[in-house]
PDB file of C-alpha atoms in Angstrom:
ATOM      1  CA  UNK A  74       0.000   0.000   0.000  1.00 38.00           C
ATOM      2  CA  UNK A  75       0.713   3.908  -0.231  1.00 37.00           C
ATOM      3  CA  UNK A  76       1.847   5.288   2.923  1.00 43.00           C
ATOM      4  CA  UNK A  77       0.272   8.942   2.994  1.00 41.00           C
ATOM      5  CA  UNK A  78       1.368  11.317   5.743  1.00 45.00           C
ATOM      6  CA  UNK A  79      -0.465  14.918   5.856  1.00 43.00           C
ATOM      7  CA  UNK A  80       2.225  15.813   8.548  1.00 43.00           C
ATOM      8  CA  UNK A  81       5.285  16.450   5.524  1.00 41.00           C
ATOM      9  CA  UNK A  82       5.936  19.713   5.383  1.00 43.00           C
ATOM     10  CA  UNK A  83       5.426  21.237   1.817  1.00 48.00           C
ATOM     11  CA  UNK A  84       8.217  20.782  -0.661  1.00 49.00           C
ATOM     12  CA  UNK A  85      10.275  18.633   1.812  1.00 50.00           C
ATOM     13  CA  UNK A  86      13.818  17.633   0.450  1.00 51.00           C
ATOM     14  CA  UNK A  87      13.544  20.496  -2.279  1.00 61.00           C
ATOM     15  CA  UNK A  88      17.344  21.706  -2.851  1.00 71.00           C
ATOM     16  CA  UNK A  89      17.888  25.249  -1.803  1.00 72.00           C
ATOM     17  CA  UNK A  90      19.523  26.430  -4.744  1.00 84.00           C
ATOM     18  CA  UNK A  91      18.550  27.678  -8.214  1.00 91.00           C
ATOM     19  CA  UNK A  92      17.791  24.474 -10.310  1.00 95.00           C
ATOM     20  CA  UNK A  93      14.526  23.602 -11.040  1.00 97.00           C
ATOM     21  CA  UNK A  94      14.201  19.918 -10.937  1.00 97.00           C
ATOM     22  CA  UNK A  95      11.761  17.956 -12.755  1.00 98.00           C
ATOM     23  CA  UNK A  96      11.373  14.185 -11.727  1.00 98.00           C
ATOM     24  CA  UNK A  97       9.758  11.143 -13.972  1.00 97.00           C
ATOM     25  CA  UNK A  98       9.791   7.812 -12.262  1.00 95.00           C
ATOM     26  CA  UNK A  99       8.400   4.685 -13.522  1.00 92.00           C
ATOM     27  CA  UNK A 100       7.461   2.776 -16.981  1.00 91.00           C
ATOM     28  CA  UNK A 101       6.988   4.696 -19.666  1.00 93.00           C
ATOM     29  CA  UNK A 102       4.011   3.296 -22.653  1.00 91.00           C
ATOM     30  CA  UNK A 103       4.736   4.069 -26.000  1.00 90.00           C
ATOM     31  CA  UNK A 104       2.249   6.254 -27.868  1.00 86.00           C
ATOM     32  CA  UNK A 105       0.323   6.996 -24.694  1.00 89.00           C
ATOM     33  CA  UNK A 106       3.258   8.262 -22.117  1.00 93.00           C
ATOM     34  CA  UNK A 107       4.753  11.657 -24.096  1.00 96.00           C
ATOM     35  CA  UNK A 108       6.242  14.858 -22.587  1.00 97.00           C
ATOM     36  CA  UNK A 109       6.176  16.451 -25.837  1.00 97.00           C
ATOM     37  CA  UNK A 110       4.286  19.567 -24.475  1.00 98.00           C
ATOM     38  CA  UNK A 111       6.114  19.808 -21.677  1.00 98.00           C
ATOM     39  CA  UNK A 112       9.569  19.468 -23.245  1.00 98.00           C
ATOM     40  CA  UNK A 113       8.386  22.463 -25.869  1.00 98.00           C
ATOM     41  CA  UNK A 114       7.016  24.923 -23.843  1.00 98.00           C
ATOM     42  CA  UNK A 115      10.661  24.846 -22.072  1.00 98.00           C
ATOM     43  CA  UNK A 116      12.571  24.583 -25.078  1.00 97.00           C
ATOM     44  CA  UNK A 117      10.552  27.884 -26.215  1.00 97.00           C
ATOM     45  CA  UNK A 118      11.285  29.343 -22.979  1.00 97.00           C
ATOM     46  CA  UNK A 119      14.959  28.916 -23.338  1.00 97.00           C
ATOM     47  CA  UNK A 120      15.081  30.273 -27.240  1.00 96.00           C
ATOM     48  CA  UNK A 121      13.079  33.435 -25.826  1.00 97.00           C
ATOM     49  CA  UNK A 122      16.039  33.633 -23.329  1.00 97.00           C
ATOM     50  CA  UNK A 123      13.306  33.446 -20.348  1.00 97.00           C
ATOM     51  CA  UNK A 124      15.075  30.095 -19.353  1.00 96.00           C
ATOM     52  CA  UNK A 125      18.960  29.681 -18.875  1.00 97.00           C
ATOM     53  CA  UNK A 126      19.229  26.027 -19.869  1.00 96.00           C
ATOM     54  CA  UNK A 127      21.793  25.622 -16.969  1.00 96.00           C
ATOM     55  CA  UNK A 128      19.309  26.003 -14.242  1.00 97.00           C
ATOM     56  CA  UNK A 129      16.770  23.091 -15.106  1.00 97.00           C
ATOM     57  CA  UNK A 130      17.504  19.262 -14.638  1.00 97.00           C
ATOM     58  CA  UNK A 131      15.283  16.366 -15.691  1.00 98.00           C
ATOM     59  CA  UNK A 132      15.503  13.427 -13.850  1.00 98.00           C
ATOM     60  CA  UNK A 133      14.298   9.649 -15.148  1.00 98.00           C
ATOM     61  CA  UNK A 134      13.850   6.369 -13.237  1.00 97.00           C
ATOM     62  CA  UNK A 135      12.474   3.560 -14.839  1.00 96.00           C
ATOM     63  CA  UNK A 136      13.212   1.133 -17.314  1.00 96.00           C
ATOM     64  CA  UNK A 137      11.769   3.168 -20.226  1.00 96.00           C
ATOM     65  CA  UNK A 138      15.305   4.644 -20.730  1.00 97.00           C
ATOM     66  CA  UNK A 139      15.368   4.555 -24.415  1.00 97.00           C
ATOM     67  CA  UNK A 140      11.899   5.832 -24.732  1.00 97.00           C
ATOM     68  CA  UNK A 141      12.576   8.712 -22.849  1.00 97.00           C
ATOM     69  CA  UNK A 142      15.953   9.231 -24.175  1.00 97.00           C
ATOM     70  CA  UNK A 143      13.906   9.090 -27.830  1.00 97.00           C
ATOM     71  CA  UNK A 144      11.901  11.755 -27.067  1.00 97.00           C
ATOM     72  CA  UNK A 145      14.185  14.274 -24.687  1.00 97.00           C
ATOM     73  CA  UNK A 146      16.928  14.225 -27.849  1.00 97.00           C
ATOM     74  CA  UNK A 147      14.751  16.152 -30.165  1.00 96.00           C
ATOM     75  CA  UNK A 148      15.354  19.074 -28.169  1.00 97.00           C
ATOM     76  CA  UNK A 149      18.582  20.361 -28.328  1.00 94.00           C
ATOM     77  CA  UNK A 150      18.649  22.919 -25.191  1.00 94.00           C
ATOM     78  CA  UNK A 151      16.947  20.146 -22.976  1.00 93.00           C
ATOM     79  CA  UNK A 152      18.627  17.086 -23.910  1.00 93.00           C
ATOM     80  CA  UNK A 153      22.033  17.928 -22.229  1.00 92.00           C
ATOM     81  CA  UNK A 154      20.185  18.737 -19.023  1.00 96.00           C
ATOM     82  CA  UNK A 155      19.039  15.314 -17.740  1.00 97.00           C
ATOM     83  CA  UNK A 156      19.576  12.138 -15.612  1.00 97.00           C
ATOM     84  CA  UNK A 157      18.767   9.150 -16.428  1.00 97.00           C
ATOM     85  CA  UNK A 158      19.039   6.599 -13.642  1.00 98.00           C
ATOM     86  CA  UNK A 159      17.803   3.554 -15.125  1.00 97.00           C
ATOM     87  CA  UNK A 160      15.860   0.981 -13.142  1.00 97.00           C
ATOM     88  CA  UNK A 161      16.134   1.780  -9.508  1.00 97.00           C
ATOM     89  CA  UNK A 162      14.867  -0.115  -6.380  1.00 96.00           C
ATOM     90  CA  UNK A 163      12.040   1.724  -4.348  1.00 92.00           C
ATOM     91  CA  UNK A 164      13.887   3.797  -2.196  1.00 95.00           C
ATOM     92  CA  UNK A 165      15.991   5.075  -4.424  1.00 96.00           C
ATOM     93  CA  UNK A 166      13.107   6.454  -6.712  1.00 94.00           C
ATOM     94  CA  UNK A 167      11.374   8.413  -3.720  1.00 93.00           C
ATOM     95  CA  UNK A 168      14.723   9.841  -3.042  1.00 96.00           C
ATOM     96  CA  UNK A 169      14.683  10.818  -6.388  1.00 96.00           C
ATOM     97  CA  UNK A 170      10.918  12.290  -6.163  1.00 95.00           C
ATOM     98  CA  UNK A 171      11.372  13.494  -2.805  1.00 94.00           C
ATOM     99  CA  UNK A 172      14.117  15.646  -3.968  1.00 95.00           C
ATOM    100  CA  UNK A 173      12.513  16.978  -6.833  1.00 96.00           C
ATOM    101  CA  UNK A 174      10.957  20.318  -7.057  1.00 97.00           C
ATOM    102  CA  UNK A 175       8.160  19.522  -9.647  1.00 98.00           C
ATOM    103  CA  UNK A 176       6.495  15.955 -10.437  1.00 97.00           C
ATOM    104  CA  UNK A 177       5.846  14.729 -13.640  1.00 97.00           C
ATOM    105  CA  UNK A 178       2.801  12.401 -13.970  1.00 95.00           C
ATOM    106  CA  UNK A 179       1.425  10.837 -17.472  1.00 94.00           C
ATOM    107  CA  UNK A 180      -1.440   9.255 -18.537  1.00 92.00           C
ATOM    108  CA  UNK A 181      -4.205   8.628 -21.176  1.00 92.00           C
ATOM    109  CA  UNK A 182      -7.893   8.839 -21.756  1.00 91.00           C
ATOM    110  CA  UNK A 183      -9.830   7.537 -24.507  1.00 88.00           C
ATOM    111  CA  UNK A 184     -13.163   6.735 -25.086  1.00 84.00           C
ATOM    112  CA  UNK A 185     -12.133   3.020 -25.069  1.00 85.00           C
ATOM    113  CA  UNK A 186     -10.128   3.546 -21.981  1.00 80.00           C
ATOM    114  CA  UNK A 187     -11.157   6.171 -18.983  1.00 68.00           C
ATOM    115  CA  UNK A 188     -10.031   6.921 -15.696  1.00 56.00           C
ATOM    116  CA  UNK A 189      -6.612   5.876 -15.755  1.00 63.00           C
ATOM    117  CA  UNK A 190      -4.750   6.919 -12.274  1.00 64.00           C
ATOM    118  CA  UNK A 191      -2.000   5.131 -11.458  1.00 65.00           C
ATOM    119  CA  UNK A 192      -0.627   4.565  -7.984  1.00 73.00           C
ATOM    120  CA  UNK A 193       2.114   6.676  -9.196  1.00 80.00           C
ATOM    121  CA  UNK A 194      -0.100   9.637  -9.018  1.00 82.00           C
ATOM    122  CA  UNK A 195      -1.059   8.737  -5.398  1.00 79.00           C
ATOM    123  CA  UNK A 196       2.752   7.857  -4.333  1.00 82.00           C
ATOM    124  CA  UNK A 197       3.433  11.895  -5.807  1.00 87.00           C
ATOM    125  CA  UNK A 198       1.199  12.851  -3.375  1.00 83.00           C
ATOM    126  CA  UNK A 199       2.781  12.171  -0.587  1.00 80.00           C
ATOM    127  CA  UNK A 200       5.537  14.762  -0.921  1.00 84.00           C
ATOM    128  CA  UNK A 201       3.697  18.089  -1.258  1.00 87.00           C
ATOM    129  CA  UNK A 202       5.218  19.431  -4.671  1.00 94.00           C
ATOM    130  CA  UNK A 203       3.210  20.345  -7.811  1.00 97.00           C
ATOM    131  CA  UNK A 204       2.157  17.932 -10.289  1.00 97.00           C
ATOM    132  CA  UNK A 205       2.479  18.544 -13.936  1.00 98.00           C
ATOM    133  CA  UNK A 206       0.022  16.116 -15.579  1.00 96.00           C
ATOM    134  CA  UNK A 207      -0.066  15.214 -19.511  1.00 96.00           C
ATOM    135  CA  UNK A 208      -3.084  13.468 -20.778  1.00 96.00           C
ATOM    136  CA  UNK A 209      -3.075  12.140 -23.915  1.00 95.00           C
ATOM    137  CA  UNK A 210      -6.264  10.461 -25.707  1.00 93.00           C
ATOM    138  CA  UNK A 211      -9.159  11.394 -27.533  1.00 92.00           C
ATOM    139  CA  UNK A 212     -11.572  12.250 -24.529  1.00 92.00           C
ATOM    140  CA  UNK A 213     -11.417  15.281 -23.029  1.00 93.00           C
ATOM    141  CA  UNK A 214     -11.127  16.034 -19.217  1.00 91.00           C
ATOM    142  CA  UNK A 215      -9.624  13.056 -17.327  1.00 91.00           C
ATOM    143  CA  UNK A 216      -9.343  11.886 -14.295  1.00 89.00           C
ATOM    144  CA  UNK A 217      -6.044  12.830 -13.609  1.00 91.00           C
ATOM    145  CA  UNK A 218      -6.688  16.662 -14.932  1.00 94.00           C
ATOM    146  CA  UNK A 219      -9.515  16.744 -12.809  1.00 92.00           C
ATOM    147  CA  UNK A 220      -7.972  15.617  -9.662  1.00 90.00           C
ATOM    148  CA  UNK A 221      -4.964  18.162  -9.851  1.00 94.00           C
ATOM    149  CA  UNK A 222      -7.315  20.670 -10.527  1.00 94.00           C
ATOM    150  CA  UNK A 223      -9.762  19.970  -7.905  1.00 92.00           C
ATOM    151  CA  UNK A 224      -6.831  19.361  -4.989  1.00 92.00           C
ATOM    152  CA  UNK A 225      -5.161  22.533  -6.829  1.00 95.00           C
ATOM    153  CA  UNK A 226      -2.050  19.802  -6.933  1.00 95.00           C
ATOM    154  CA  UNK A 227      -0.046  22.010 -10.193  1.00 97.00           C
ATOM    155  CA  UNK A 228      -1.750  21.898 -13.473  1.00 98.00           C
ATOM    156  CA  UNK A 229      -3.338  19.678 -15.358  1.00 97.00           C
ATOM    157  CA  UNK A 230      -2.333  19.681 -19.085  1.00 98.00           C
ATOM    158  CA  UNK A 231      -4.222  17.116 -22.131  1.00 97.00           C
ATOM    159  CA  UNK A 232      -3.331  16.770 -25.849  1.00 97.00           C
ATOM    160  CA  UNK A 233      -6.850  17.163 -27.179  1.00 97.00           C
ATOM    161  CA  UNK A 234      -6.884  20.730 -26.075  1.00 97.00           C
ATOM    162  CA  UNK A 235      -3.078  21.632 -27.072  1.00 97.00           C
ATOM    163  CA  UNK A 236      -3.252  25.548 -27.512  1.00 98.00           C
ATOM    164  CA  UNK A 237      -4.718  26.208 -24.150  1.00 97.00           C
ATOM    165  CA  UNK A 238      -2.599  23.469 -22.170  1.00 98.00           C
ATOM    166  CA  UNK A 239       0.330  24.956 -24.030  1.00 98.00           C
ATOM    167  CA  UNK A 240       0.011  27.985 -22.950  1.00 98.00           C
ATOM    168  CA  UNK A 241      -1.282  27.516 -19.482  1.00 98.00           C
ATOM    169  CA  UNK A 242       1.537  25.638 -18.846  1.00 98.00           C
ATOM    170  CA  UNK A 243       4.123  28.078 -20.593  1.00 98.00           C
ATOM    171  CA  UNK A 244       2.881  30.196 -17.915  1.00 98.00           C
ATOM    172  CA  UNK A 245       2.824  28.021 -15.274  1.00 98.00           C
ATOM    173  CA  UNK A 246       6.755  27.119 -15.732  1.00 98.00           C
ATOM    174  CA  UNK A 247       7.654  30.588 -15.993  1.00 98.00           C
ATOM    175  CA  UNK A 248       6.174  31.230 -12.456  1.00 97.00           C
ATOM    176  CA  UNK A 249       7.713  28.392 -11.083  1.00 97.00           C
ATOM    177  CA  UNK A 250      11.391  28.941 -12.424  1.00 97.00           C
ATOM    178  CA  UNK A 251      10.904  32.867 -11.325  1.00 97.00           C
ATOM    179  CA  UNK A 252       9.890  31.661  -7.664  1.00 96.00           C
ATOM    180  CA  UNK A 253      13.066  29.451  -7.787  1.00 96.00           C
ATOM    181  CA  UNK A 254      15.443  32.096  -8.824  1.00 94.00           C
ATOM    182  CA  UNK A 255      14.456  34.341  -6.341  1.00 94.00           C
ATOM    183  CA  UNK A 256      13.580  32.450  -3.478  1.00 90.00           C
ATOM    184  CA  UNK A 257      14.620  28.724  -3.851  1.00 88.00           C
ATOM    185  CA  UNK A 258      11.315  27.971  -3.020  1.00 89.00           C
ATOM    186  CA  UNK A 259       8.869  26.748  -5.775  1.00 94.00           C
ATOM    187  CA  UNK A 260       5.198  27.826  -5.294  1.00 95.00           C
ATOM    188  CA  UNK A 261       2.779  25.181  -3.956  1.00 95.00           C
ATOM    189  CA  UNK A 262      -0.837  25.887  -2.060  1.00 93.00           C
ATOM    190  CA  UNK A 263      -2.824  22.175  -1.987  1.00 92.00           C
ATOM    191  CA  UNK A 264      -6.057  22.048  -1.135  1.00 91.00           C
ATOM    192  CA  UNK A 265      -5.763  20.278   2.305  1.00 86.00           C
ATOM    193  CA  UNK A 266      -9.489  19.568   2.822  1.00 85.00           C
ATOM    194  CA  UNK A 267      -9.909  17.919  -0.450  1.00 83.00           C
ATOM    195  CA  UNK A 268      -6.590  15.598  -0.135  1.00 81.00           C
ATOM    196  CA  UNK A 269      -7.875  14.516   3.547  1.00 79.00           C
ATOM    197  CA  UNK A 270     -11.275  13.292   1.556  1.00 77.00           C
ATOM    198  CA  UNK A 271      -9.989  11.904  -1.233  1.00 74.00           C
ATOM    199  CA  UNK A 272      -7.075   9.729   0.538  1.00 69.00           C
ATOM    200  CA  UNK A 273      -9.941   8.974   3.368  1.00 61.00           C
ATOM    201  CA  UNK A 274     -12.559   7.517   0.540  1.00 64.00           C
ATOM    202  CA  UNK A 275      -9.668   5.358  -0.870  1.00 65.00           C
ATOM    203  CA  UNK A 276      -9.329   3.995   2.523  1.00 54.00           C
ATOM    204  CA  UNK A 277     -12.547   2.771   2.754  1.00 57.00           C
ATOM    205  CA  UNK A 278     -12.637   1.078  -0.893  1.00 60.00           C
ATOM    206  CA  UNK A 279      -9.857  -0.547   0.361  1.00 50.00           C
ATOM    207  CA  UNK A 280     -11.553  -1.829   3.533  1.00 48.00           C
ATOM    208  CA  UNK A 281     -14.849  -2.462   1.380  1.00 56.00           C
ATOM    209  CA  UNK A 282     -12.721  -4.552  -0.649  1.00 55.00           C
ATOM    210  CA  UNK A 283     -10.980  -6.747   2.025  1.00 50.00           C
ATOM    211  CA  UNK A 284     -14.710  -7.306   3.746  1.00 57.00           C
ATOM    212  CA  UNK A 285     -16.325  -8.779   0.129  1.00 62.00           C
ATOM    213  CA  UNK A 286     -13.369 -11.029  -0.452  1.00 57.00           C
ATOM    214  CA  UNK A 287     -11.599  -9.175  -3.589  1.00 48.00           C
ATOM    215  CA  UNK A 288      -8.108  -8.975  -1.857  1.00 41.00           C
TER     216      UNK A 288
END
């Protein structure tokens, strides 16, 4: 299970310095699991000289090396700026995400295939620090968008409505790297209330499910 403690304080294990560290652990699916937004908004940012290429740092653990390696490489100012770990064990990776300033979480939703939210989203959770989620799929709205929004978690960013993510999230980084320049501090305000109600109804599926037999 996912242990989930509301007593972390926000952004714990954050470095103090000017880097603004984006974290990816776990598999990667091809043609569903794409940071192609994300990766061009900052490449954009760093051509417009908003971004010094220096001060970012993308972190991957999984074994989806290659895949990620396939798409990072298309962008010249970015692909010099990462680390790839491989596979890790456990501990490792929530070292990794722990230290992290902003958490990268992907997903898909199609009309064939809804509501996909991983345990990945709910292990991010645990460390206070914004989520930047990237929906791909033909169906707008998906569960992952929704639940970022609604816990006010980061932002929630999907393919089918590409101009608007785009820029949302252009503006989004920009605020984030501009808190971390001048304060070391990334900018983070989760809705408390709604995180104690959603982990608390996921505790009682749980329970429901160990009473009917299922696990």
């Amino acid at each position: 299970g996912y242990e989930f403690s509301l007593e972390m304080k926000e952004n714990e294990g954050s470095n103090k310095d000017d880097i603004l560290r984006f974290a990816y652990t776990g598999q990667l699916y091809t043609g569903r699991s794409t940071f192609k937004m994300l990766f061009e908004v900052i490449e954009e940012l760093i051509v417009e000289n908003y971004i010094d290429s220096s001060l970012i740092l993308f972190e991957y653990a999984g074994q989806s090396s290659h895949y990620f390696n396939s798409q990072i490489s298309k962008y010249n100012n970015l692909s010099q700026r990462i680390v790839d770990y491989g596979f890790v064990n456990r501990k490792k990776a929530l070292e990794i995400q722990k230290n992290s300033d902003i958490l990268i979480a992907l997903t898909w939703n199609t009309k064939e295939e809804q509501g996909i939210l991983t345990g990945k989203f709910l292990e991010y959770m645990q460390y206070f620090k914004p989520i930047i989620s990237l929906t791909t799929g033909d169906l707008e709205r998906g569960e992952l968008t929704v639940m970022v929004e609604n816990m006010n978690l980061g932002i929630g960013c999907e393919y089918i409505d590409y101009d608007r993510s785009y820029s949302n999230l252009k503006e989004y980084i920009k605020m984030q790297y501009l808190a971390k320049q001048t304060q070391q501090l990334i900018i983070h305000e989760p809705n408390i209330e709604y995180i104690q109600g959603f982990h608390y109804s996921k505790i009682v599926m749980g329970l429901d499910k160990i009473l009917r037999g299922y696990e």
